[in-house]
Amino acid sequence: MRTGCILFACGIVCILHSPSLPPAYLAYFLPLCLILACRFPILRWPMCILCGALWVIFRAEFILQNQISPVLEGEHLIIEGVIVSLPSQSNGSQRFVFDVNKLKDIKGIEYPHPGKIRLSWYKTKAELIPGDSWRFNVKLKRAHGFMNPGGFDYEAWLFQQGIRTTGYINNKAGNRRLLEGSDIYIHRLRYYVREKLLTILNPQDNGSLIPALVTGDRSAIPADRWQVLTATGTSHLLAISGLHIGLIAGLVYFLSRWLWPLGYLTALVLPAPKAASIAAMLAALAYSLMAGFSIPTQRALIMLTLLLVSKLMSREFVPSTIISFALFLVLLIDPFAPLSAGFWLSFSAIIIIAYGMTARIDFNSLWWRWGRVQYIVAIGLTPLLALWFHQVPLTSITANLLVVPWVSFITVPLALSGSVLIWLNAGLGGWLLELSRYSIDLFWPVLNELATLDFSVLTLAETTITAFMAAVIGVFLILAPLGLPGRWLGLIFLLPLFFPVPNKVEPGEFRLTLLDVGQGLAAVLETRNRTLLFDTGPKYSDNFDAGSAVIVPFLRQRGIKSVDLLVQSHGDNDHIGGLPNVLKAISVKRILTSVPREIQHKNIDKCWSGEKWRWDGVHFEMLHPSENSNLSGNNRSCVLKVSTDERSVLFTGDIESKAENRILKRDKAKIASTVLLAPHHGSLSSSTLDFITAVGPEYVLFPVGYRNRFGFPKQDIIRRYKERGIKIMDTARHGAIEMLIRDDDLTIRSYRQYAQRFWHEFMPEGVTK
């Protein structure tokens, strides 16, 4: 059975890594494969793999069909349905999942509905309660997210949630509640509990962590506290995890076993161990439902259920059987679970604990029972953390040794007790919740101090599959029993993970990566030993900007720890919004900009035409603005040309026709380039015919957002470039665009094509309008 469960998982993972989904009709062969696996032992293993593959094809096809028609994108639509998630709130806006059951346009014509969609409602104070039915006036679009090396795959996350359409609600008449939902709806209960907790506790301090422990909702946790938890490797504690599920089940088990015999007759009907097992299962189920049935809670609930069922049946299951069967059931419920890091971290942690703690001589010491678990988990998860996040929290062992017992035995029981009692006795319940918050206040300074250490987080470059597999072998050697010879070899197997071979270009060459930051601009240029960052993309909200979400993860994935020069072309939000978080996370040696007063940095200068320098055989020259220029705003953007002996790239920022004409008069002979980053994202105010002719590029790159509100790039501008035989690429359709520029060659890679999976959409030309 164990082998079959693992092979079933392998079949699912293989399909999830496919660039395209096999034909849906293959799923009809699933019953046949099950029959063959049961009747013919010789075919059992290949049939288990096929069953996994066919199961994910079957489930994926239903989700892929739930997508809005392209002709309805951007149109005013009327939808009706039910709120099916906890709304997250930030700066007066709310986001939630809405299950649509009716879709029509403003003329009243009905269309097939897209099922579950993710909606945003800006500048609203409406009370959105899960389970309620609403009618909304919305604009929708197909699921689309940034596609960058090292970045978060938003489209994969949406697909895992069963969502293929997103949109926002228009603040117009017609948005109204149609029907109140049932109070026994689980998300509605979670909502009431969360709102009650937030009214009692201050959401601006550690009180924001209590709702995460009770309901699993982490939307109220401030960004600064998330950074501390991430840097110390303790983020798993401040959400409902398998550890907390096991703790609650254990407490209920021992309490029930002690109380059950006191009823005398109850013990005659059902033995105390069996009654305690049933009570523990019900407690674990209730807590898992309160957590929204996330992957870690699914795994913990299934494992606990198997363990407790074995007690009810008076049978024993070996750990490998429990883990493999839990893996099978989790994937049966949600075959897309492997798309999340939580799936791999959760199962890997329990496998590592089982490997490192079983079949060993029990020294019965406090270290063995508690400290060793933290040690083996910290060591064992290192390869996965490097693969998924490109960083390893070095202080996690110390932090978890101190915080795990405290949170598990003090904070969580107080939080849960208070959450129950506030409905019976508001004073007592509120007092327990304040004690729970105070218990976090006591250890928070320790976490904060650990997070601020210079060595708290080890940042790693992109991990290759070879380095990852070597690290896995190294971990198993290090954690092997003491008597096994050659355990020290595990350290050698870990070396490729911590000391990767950098993918550097040769002298006289450079690599340009135009990042996908939505409607904005950020580009990274790498020579042999130097790095230049041109603009830092937009800031979308207080909690999300291109600097922290795109640029910093990309630089970490590249193994770049410092930027030699940052060129900030001008001060518009879509170019400068990500700068503060870039400066916080990455060392920047020098900044050139047209807006020095808007930036705080110790080494900052104005960008003036005529400034030249040379890095690793690559020539750089600033072409605009001139020192005597009277232009302002977009027309004062820094314009930079980067050249090898034969090929070049021209960065233009947001210059418009006035600046283009100035450059043509002053430096027309200098602007001829192989690659042009389109001025002002392809607006009608830029890309004059004379400028395009003078540059004469082979490629023009448009940094634009999918279905941006400005309609960039404009069709007239696209036509101008096409008529001159210039190849066009844009970040909305291609994701991040990487170009390796040599004298004799120009290699191009679209990251959306490179990382293509069947849930991604490669957008045809014209769809960005």
PDB file of C-alpha atoms in Angstrom, residues 254-455:
ATOM      1  CA  PHE A 254      -5.907  12.743  28.159  1.00  0.00           C
ATOM      2  CA  LEU A 255      -8.641  14.908  29.654  1.00  0.00           C
ATOM      3  CA  SER A 256     -11.384  12.612  28.282  1.00  0.00           C
ATOM      4  CA  ARG A 257      -9.566   9.493  29.410  1.00  0.00           C
ATOM      5  CA  TRP A 258      -9.379  10.924  32.935  1.00  0.00           C
ATOM      6  CA  LEU A 259     -12.987  12.131  33.063  1.00  0.00           C
ATOM      7  CA  TRP A 260     -14.737   9.255  31.269  1.00  0.00           C
ATOM      8  CA  PRO A 261     -14.431   6.633  34.057  1.00  0.00           C
ATOM      9  CA  LEU A 262     -15.922   9.083  36.559  1.00  0.00           C
ATOM     10  CA  GLY A 263     -19.325   8.385  35.007  1.00  0.00           C
ATOM     11  CA  TYR A 264     -19.147   4.689  36.041  1.00  0.00           C
ATOM     12  CA  LEU A 265     -21.844   3.549  33.570  1.00  0.00           C
ATOM     13  CA  THR A 266     -20.110   5.326  30.681  1.00  0.00           C
ATOM     14  CA  ALA A 267     -17.015   3.199  31.177  1.00  0.00           C
ATOM     15  CA  LEU A 268     -19.140   0.050  30.977  1.00  0.00           C
ATOM     16  CA  VAL A 269     -20.633   1.145  27.655  1.00  0.00           C
ATOM     17  CA  LEU A 270     -17.346   2.238  26.071  1.00  0.00           C
ATOM     18  CA  PRO A 271     -13.813   1.832  27.435  1.00  0.00           C
ATOM     19  CA  ALA A 272     -12.076   5.076  28.373  1.00  0.00           C
ATOM     20  CA  PRO A 273      -9.242   4.769  25.781  1.00  0.00           C
ATOM     21  CA  LYS A 274     -11.744   4.392  22.950  1.00  0.00           C
ATOM     22  CA  ALA A 275     -13.968   7.208  24.202  1.00  0.00           C
ATOM     23  CA  ALA A 276     -10.897   9.430  24.516  1.00  0.00           C
ATOM     24  CA  SER A 277      -9.860   8.542  20.957  1.00  0.00           C
ATOM     25  CA  ILE A 278     -13.260   9.561  19.593  1.00  0.00           C
ATOM     26  CA  ALA A 279     -13.227  12.824  21.560  1.00  0.00           C
ATOM     27  CA  ALA A 280      -9.710  13.613  20.332  1.00  0.00           C
ATOM     28  CA  MET A 281     -10.739  12.995  16.709  1.00  0.00           C
ATOM     29  CA  LEU A 282     -13.741  15.294  17.053  1.00  0.00           C
ATOM     30  CA  ALA A 283     -11.577  18.014  18.655  1.00  0.00           C
ATOM     31  CA  ALA A 284      -8.992  17.716  15.875  1.00  0.00           C
ATOM     32  CA  LEU A 285     -11.747  17.874  13.232  1.00  0.00           C
ATOM     33  CA  ALA A 286     -13.312  20.980  14.816  1.00  0.00           C
ATOM     34  CA  TYR A 287      -9.957  22.768  15.031  1.00  0.00           C
ATOM     35  CA  SER A 288      -9.088  21.802  11.440  1.00  0.00           C
ATOM     36  CA  LEU A 289     -12.389  23.177  10.194  1.00  0.00           C
ATOM     37  CA  MET A 290     -11.760  26.386  12.131  1.00  0.00           C
ATOM     38  CA  ALA A 291      -8.428  26.622  10.275  1.00  0.00           C
ATOM     39  CA  GLY A 292     -10.151  26.419   6.917  1.00  0.00           C
ATOM     40  CA  PHE A 293      -8.897  22.848   6.375  1.00  0.00           C
ATOM     41  CA  SER A 294      -5.454  23.952   5.101  1.00  0.00           C
ATOM     42  CA  ILE A 295      -2.876  21.406   3.873  1.00  0.00           C
ATOM     43  CA  PRO A 296      -0.934  21.133   7.175  1.00  0.00           C
ATOM     44  CA  THR A 297      -4.185  20.611   9.074  1.00  0.00           C
ATOM     45  CA  GLN A 298      -5.383  18.029   6.523  1.00  0.00           C
ATOM     46  CA  ARG A 299      -2.165  16.070   6.948  1.00  0.00           C
ATOM     47  CA  ALA A 300      -2.259  16.297  10.744  1.00  0.00           C
ATOM     48  CA  LEU A 301      -5.961  15.385  10.934  1.00  0.00           C
ATOM     49  CA  ILE A 302      -5.560  12.340   8.690  1.00  0.00           C
ATOM     50  CA  MET A 303      -2.503  11.102  10.586  1.00  0.00           C
ATOM     51  CA  LEU A 304      -4.188  11.600  13.935  1.00  0.00           C
ATOM     52  CA  THR A 305      -7.318   9.860  12.692  1.00  0.00           C
ATOM     53  CA  LEU A 306      -5.294   6.857  11.523  1.00  0.00           C
ATOM     54  CA  LEU A 307      -3.443   6.719  14.824  1.00  0.00           C
ATOM     55  CA  LEU A 308      -6.623   6.955  16.878  1.00  0.00           C
ATOM     56  CA  VAL A 309      -8.495   4.487  14.660  1.00  0.00           C
ATOM     57  CA  SER A 310      -5.673   2.024  15.292  1.00  0.00           C
ATOM     58  CA  LYS A 311      -6.376   2.387  19.021  1.00  0.00           C
ATOM     59  CA  LEU A 312     -10.083   1.874  18.449  1.00  0.00           C
ATOM     60  CA  MET A 313      -9.309  -1.261  16.431  1.00  0.00           C
ATOM     61  CA  SER A 314      -6.538  -2.354  18.821  1.00  0.00           C
ATOM     62  CA  ARG A 315      -4.054  -2.376  15.938  1.00  0.00           C
ATOM     63  CA  GLU A 316      -0.710  -0.715  15.382  1.00  0.00           C
ATOM     64  CA  PHE A 317       0.381   1.022  12.161  1.00  0.00           C
ATOM     65  CA  VAL A 318       4.024   1.752  11.419  1.00  0.00           C
ATOM     66  CA  PRO A 319       4.794   5.470  10.828  1.00  0.00           C
ATOM     67  CA  SER A 320       5.569   4.962   7.123  1.00  0.00           C
ATOM     68  CA  THR A 321       2.101   3.489   6.560  1.00  0.00           C
ATOM     69  CA  ILE A 322       0.401   6.404   8.295  1.00  0.00           C
ATOM     70  CA  ILE A 323       2.455   8.995   6.371  1.00  0.00           C
ATOM     71  CA  SER A 324       1.939   7.357   2.962  1.00  0.00           C
ATOM     72  CA  PHE A 325      -1.796   6.899   3.483  1.00  0.00           C
ATOM     73  CA  ALA A 326      -2.115  10.493   4.668  1.00  0.00           C
ATOM     74  CA  LEU A 327      -0.282  11.547   1.504  1.00  0.00           C
ATOM     75  CA  PHE A 328      -2.737   9.571  -0.611  1.00  0.00           C
ATOM     76  CA  LEU A 329      -5.823  11.029   1.102  1.00  0.00           C
ATOM     77  CA  VAL A 330      -4.553  14.621   0.939  1.00  0.00           C
ATOM     78  CA  LEU A 331      -3.929  14.250  -2.813  1.00  0.00           C
ATOM     79  CA  LEU A 332      -7.259  12.529  -3.306  1.00  0.00           C
ATOM     80  CA  ILE A 333      -8.984  15.528  -1.699  1.00  0.00           C
ATOM     81  CA  ASP A 334      -6.770  18.106  -3.399  1.00  0.00           C
ATOM     82  CA  PRO A 335      -4.515  16.833  -6.219  1.00  0.00           C
ATOM     83  CA  PHE A 336      -3.160  20.370  -6.685  1.00  0.00           C
ATOM     84  CA  ALA A 337      -1.714  20.526  -3.161  1.00  0.00           C
ATOM     85  CA  PRO A 338       1.869  19.970  -4.480  1.00  0.00           C
ATOM     86  CA  LEU A 339       1.705  23.436  -6.066  1.00  0.00           C
ATOM     87  CA  SER A 340       2.188  24.976  -2.613  1.00  0.00           C
ATOM     88  CA  ALA A 341       5.357  25.026  -0.546  1.00  0.00           C
ATOM     89  CA  GLY A 342       3.269  24.130   2.511  1.00  0.00           C
ATOM     90  CA  PHE A 343       2.558  20.657   1.111  1.00  0.00           C
ATOM     91  CA  TRP A 344       6.258  19.821   0.696  1.00  0.00           C
ATOM     92  CA  LEU A 345       7.336  21.414   3.977  1.00  0.00           C
ATOM     93  CA  SER A 346       4.548  19.748   5.936  1.00  0.00           C
ATOM     94  CA  PHE A 347       5.144  16.193   4.709  1.00  0.00           C
ATOM     95  CA  SER A 348       8.916  16.608   4.642  1.00  0.00           C
ATOM     96  CA  ALA A 349       8.923  17.725   8.284  1.00  0.00           C
ATOM     97  CA  ILE A 350       6.980  14.668   9.466  1.00  0.00           C
ATOM     98  CA  ILE A 351       9.137  12.314   7.342  1.00  0.00           C
ATOM     99  CA  ILE A 352      12.317  13.862   8.748  1.00  0.00           C
ATOM    100  CA  ILE A 353      11.017  13.579  12.313  1.00  0.00           C
ATOM    101  CA  ALA A 354      10.088   9.937  11.748  1.00  0.00           C
ATOM    102  CA  TYR A 355      13.510   9.217  10.221  1.00  0.00           C
ATOM    103  CA  GLY A 356      15.504  11.084  12.848  1.00  0.00           C
ATOM    104  CA  MET A 357      13.601   9.948  15.944  1.00  0.00           C
ATOM    105  CA  THR A 358      12.623   6.317  15.333  1.00  0.00           C
ATOM    106  CA  ALA A 359      14.822   3.227  15.554  1.00  0.00           C
ATOM    107  CA  ARG A 360      17.187   5.143  17.857  1.00  0.00           C
ATOM    108  CA  ILE A 361      18.356   4.550  21.403  1.00  0.00           C
ATOM    109  CA  ASP A 362      16.133   6.697  23.596  1.00  0.00           C
ATOM    110  CA  PHE A 363      18.262   8.629  26.072  1.00  0.00           C
ATOM    111  CA  ASN A 364      15.058   9.890  27.745  1.00  0.00           C
ATOM    112  CA  SER A 365      16.548  13.336  28.136  1.00  0.00           C
ATOM    113  CA  LEU A 366      14.864  16.691  27.635  1.00  0.00           C
ATOM    114  CA  TRP A 367      17.137  17.361  24.657  1.00  0.00           C
ATOM    115  CA  TRP A 368      16.146  14.091  22.999  1.00  0.00           C
ATOM    116  CA  ARG A 369      12.448  14.585  23.515  1.00  0.00           C
ATOM    117  CA  TRP A 370      12.325  18.244  22.514  1.00  0.00           C
ATOM    118  CA  GLY A 371      15.587  19.766  21.358  1.00  0.00           C
ATOM    119  CA  ARG A 372      16.503  17.035  18.886  1.00  0.00           C
ATOM    120  CA  VAL A 373      13.198  17.474  17.044  1.00  0.00           C
ATOM    121  CA  GLN A 374      13.972  21.145  16.389  1.00  0.00           C
ATOM    122  CA  TYR A 375      17.510  20.266  15.321  1.00  0.00           C
ATOM    123  CA  ILE A 376      16.528  17.596  12.807  1.00  0.00           C
ATOM    124  CA  VAL A 377      13.671  19.698  11.357  1.00  0.00           C
ATOM    125  CA  ALA A 378      15.974  22.706  10.904  1.00  0.00           C
ATOM    126  CA  ILE A 379      18.631  20.563   9.197  1.00  0.00           C
ATOM    127  CA  GLY A 380      16.153  18.458   7.240  1.00  0.00           C
ATOM    128  CA  LEU A 381      14.151  21.313   5.717  1.00  0.00           C
ATOM    129  CA  THR A 382      17.214  23.265   4.570  1.00  0.00           C
ATOM    130  CA  PRO A 383      17.189  21.890   0.966  1.00  0.00           C
ATOM    131  CA  LEU A 384      13.471  22.672   0.544  1.00  0.00           C
ATOM    132  CA  LEU A 385      13.796  26.178   1.976  1.00  0.00           C
ATOM    133  CA  ALA A 386      16.677  26.853  -0.408  1.00  0.00           C
ATOM    134  CA  LEU A 387      14.699  25.486  -3.371  1.00  0.00           C
ATOM    135  CA  TRP A 388      11.446  27.342  -2.670  1.00  0.00           C
ATOM    136  CA  PHE A 389      12.543  30.555  -0.965  1.00  0.00           C
ATOM    137  CA  HIS A 390      16.284  30.940  -1.742  1.00  0.00           C
ATOM    138  CA  GLN A 391      17.007  31.595   1.922  1.00  0.00           C
ATOM    139  CA  VAL A 392      17.533  29.654   5.157  1.00  0.00           C
ATOM    140  CA  PRO A 393      16.831  31.128   8.641  1.00  0.00           C
ATOM    141  CA  LEU A 394      20.015  30.336  10.597  1.00  0.00           C
ATOM    142  CA  THR A 395      18.480  31.315  13.938  1.00  0.00           C
ATOM    143  CA  SER A 396      15.502  28.974  13.544  1.00  0.00           C
ATOM    144  CA  ILE A 397      16.867  26.266  15.876  1.00  0.00           C
ATOM    145  CA  THR A 398      17.345  28.718  18.744  1.00  0.00           C
ATOM    146  CA  ALA A 399      14.043  30.493  18.048  1.00  0.00           C
ATOM    147  CA  ASN A 400      12.010  27.293  17.859  1.00  0.00           C
ATOM    148  CA  LEU A 401      13.651  25.780  20.945  1.00  0.00           C
ATOM    149  CA  LEU A 402      12.514  28.792  22.939  1.00  0.00           C
ATOM    150  CA  VAL A 403       9.177  29.574  21.329  1.00  0.00           C
ATOM    151  CA  VAL A 404       7.611  26.230  20.317  1.00  0.00           C
ATOM    152  CA  PRO A 405       6.965  24.940  23.885  1.00  0.00           C
ATOM    153  CA  TRP A 406       5.828  28.377  25.019  1.00  0.00           C
ATOM    154  CA  VAL A 407       3.324  28.848  22.190  1.00  0.00           C
ATOM    155  CA  SER A 408       2.143  25.230  22.294  1.00  0.00           C
ATOM    156  CA  PHE A 409       1.511  24.927  26.023  1.00  0.00           C
ATOM    157  CA  ILE A 410       0.692  28.505  27.026  1.00  0.00           C
ATOM    158  CA  THR A 411      -0.325  30.772  24.128  1.00  0.00           C
ATOM    159  CA  VAL A 412      -2.519  28.337  22.178  1.00  0.00           C
ATOM    160  CA  PRO A 413      -4.505  26.960  25.158  1.00  0.00           C
ATOM    161  CA  LEU A 414      -5.119  30.491  26.441  1.00  0.00           C
ATOM    162  CA  ALA A 415      -6.197  31.711  22.982  1.00  0.00           C
ATOM    163  CA  LEU A 416      -8.594  28.809  22.408  1.00  0.00           C
ATOM    164  CA  SER A 417     -10.039  28.933  25.914  1.00  0.00           C
ATOM    165  CA  GLY A 418     -10.597  32.672  25.640  1.00  0.00           C
ATOM    166  CA  SER A 419     -12.184  32.319  22.179  1.00  0.00           C
ATOM    167  CA  VAL A 420     -14.745  29.873  23.569  1.00  0.00           C
ATOM    168  CA  LEU A 421     -15.450  31.710  26.818  1.00  0.00           C
ATOM    169  CA  ILE A 422     -16.021  35.158  25.285  1.00  0.00           C
ATOM    170  CA  TRP A 423     -19.407  33.867  24.084  1.00  0.00           C
ATOM    171  CA  LEU A 424     -20.303  32.640  27.594  1.00  0.00           C
ATOM    172  CA  ASN A 425     -18.547  35.134  29.847  1.00  0.00           C
ATOM    173  CA  ALA A 426     -17.155  38.128  28.005  1.00  0.00           C
ATOM    174  CA  GLY A 427     -15.056  39.332  30.925  1.00  0.00           C
ATOM    175  CA  LEU A 428     -13.327  36.017  31.615  1.00  0.00           C
ATOM    176  CA  GLY A 429     -12.882  35.260  27.921  1.00  0.00           C
ATOM    177  CA  GLY A 430     -11.409  38.695  27.245  1.00  0.00           C
ATOM    178  CA  TRP A 431      -9.019  38.295  30.196  1.00  0.00           C
ATOM    179  CA  LEU A 432      -7.738  34.956  28.841  1.00  0.00           C
ATOM    180  CA  LEU A 433      -7.260  36.476  25.381  1.00  0.00           C
ATOM    181  CA  GLU A 434      -5.269  39.351  26.864  1.00  0.00           C
ATOM    182  CA  LEU A 435      -3.141  36.781  28.715  1.00  0.00           C
ATOM    183  CA  SER A 436      -2.592  35.000  25.424  1.00  0.00           C
ATOM    184  CA  ARG A 437      -1.477  38.240  23.788  1.00  0.00           C
ATOM    185  CA  TYR A 438       0.755  39.019  26.790  1.00  0.00           C
ATOM    186  CA  SER A 439       2.393  35.591  26.472  1.00  0.00           C
ATOM    187  CA  ILE A 440       3.425  36.573  22.923  1.00  0.00           C
ATOM    188  CA  ASP A 441       4.664  39.950  24.159  1.00  0.00           C
ATOM    189  CA  LEU A 442       7.021  38.146  26.540  1.00  0.00           C
ATOM    190  CA  PHE A 443       8.936  36.240  23.866  1.00  0.00           C
ATOM    191  CA  TRP A 444       8.562  38.721  20.999  1.00  0.00           C
ATOM    192  CA  PRO A 445      11.622  40.825  21.950  1.00  0.00           C
ATOM    193  CA  VAL A 446      13.734  37.663  21.726  1.00  0.00           C
ATOM    194  CA  LEU A 447      12.441  36.910  18.231  1.00  0.00           C
ATOM    195  CA  ASN A 448      12.905  40.522  17.219  1.00  0.00           C
ATOM    196  CA  GLU A 449      16.510  40.480  18.417  1.00  0.00           C
ATOM    197  CA  LEU A 450      17.249  37.225  16.578  1.00  0.00           C
ATOM    198  CA  ALA A 451      15.689  38.613  13.386  1.00  0.00           C
ATOM    199  CA  THR A 452      17.892  41.720  13.453  1.00  0.00           C
ATOM    200  CA  LEU A 453      21.154  39.771  13.604  1.00  0.00           C
ATOM    201  CA  ASP A 454      23.248  40.166  10.463  1.00  0.00           C
ATOM    202  CA  PHE A 455      23.480  36.387  10.085  1.00  0.00           C
TER     203      PHE A 455
END
